[in-house]
Short mmCIF file of C-alpha atoms and ligand atoms in Angstrom, two decimals:
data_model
loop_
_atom_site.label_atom_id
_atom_site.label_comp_id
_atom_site.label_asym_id
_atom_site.label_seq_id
_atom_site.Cartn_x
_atom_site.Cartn_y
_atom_site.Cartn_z
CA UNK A 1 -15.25 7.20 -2.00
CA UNK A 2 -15.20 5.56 1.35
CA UNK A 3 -13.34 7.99 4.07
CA UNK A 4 -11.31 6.17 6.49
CA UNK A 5 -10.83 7.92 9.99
CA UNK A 6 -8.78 7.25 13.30
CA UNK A 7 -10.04 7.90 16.83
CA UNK A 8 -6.98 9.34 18.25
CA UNK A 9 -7.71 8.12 21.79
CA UNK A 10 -8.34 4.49 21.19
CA UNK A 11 -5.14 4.24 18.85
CA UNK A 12 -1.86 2.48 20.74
CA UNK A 13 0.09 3.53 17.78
CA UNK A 14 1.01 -0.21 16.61
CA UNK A 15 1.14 0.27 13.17
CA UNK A 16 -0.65 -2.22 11.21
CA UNK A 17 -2.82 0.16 9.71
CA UNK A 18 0.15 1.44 7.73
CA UNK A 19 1.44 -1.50 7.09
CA UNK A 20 -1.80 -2.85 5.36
CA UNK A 21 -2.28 0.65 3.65
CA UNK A 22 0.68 2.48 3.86
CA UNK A 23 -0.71 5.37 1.10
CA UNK A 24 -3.75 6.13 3.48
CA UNK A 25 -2.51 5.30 7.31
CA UNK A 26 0.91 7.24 8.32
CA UNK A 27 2.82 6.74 12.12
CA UNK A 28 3.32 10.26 13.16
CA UNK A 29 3.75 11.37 17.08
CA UNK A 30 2.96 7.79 18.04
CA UNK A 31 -0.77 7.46 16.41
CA UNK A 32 -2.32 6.78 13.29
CA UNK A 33 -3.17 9.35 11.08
CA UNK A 34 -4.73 9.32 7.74
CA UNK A 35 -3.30 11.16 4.80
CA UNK A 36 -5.34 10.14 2.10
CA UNK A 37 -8.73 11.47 0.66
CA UNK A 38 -10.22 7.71 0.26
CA UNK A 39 -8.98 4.40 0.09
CA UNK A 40 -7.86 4.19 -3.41
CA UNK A 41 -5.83 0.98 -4.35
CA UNK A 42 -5.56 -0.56 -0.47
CA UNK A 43 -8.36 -2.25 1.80
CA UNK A 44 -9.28 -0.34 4.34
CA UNK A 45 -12.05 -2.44 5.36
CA UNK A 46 -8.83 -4.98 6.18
CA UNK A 47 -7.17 -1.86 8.10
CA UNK A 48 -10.69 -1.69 9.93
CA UNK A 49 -11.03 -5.35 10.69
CA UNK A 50 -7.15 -5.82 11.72
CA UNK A 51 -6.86 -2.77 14.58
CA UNK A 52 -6.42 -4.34 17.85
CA UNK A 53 -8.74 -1.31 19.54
CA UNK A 54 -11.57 -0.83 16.85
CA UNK A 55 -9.48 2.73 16.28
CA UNK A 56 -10.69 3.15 12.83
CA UNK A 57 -13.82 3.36 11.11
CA UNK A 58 -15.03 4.59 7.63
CA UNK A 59 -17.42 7.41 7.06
S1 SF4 B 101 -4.10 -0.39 13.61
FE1 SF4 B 101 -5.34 0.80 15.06
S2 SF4 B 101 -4.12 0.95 16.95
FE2 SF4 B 101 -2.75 0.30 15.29
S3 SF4 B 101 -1.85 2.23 14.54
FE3 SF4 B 101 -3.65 1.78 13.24
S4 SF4 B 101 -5.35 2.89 14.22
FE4 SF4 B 101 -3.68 2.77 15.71
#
């Protein structure tokens, strides 16, 4: 299953990666971080495509 993964320094903490995919993406110290072994029932790709700063991709 497709892994997604945050680059920490590009992230401005907005949060619409948790909003899309709130199972996978979680706000925590002001970034993005993802809590979820794949992308299960959400789509990430969407997560991917809707970042502002290109912060996520997936392995
Ligand atoms: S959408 Fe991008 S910039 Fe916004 S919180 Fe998620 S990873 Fe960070």
């Amino acid at each position: 299953m497709p892994k997604p993964e945050v680059n920490h320094d590009l992230c401005i903490g907005c949060g619409t990666c948790e909003s899309l995919c709130p199972n996978v993406f979680k706000m925590e110290g002001g970034k993005s971080h993802v809590v979820a072994e794949d992308c299960g029932d959400c789509d990430c790709q969407e997560a991917v495509d809707s970042c502002p700063v290109s912060a996520i991709s997936i392995e």
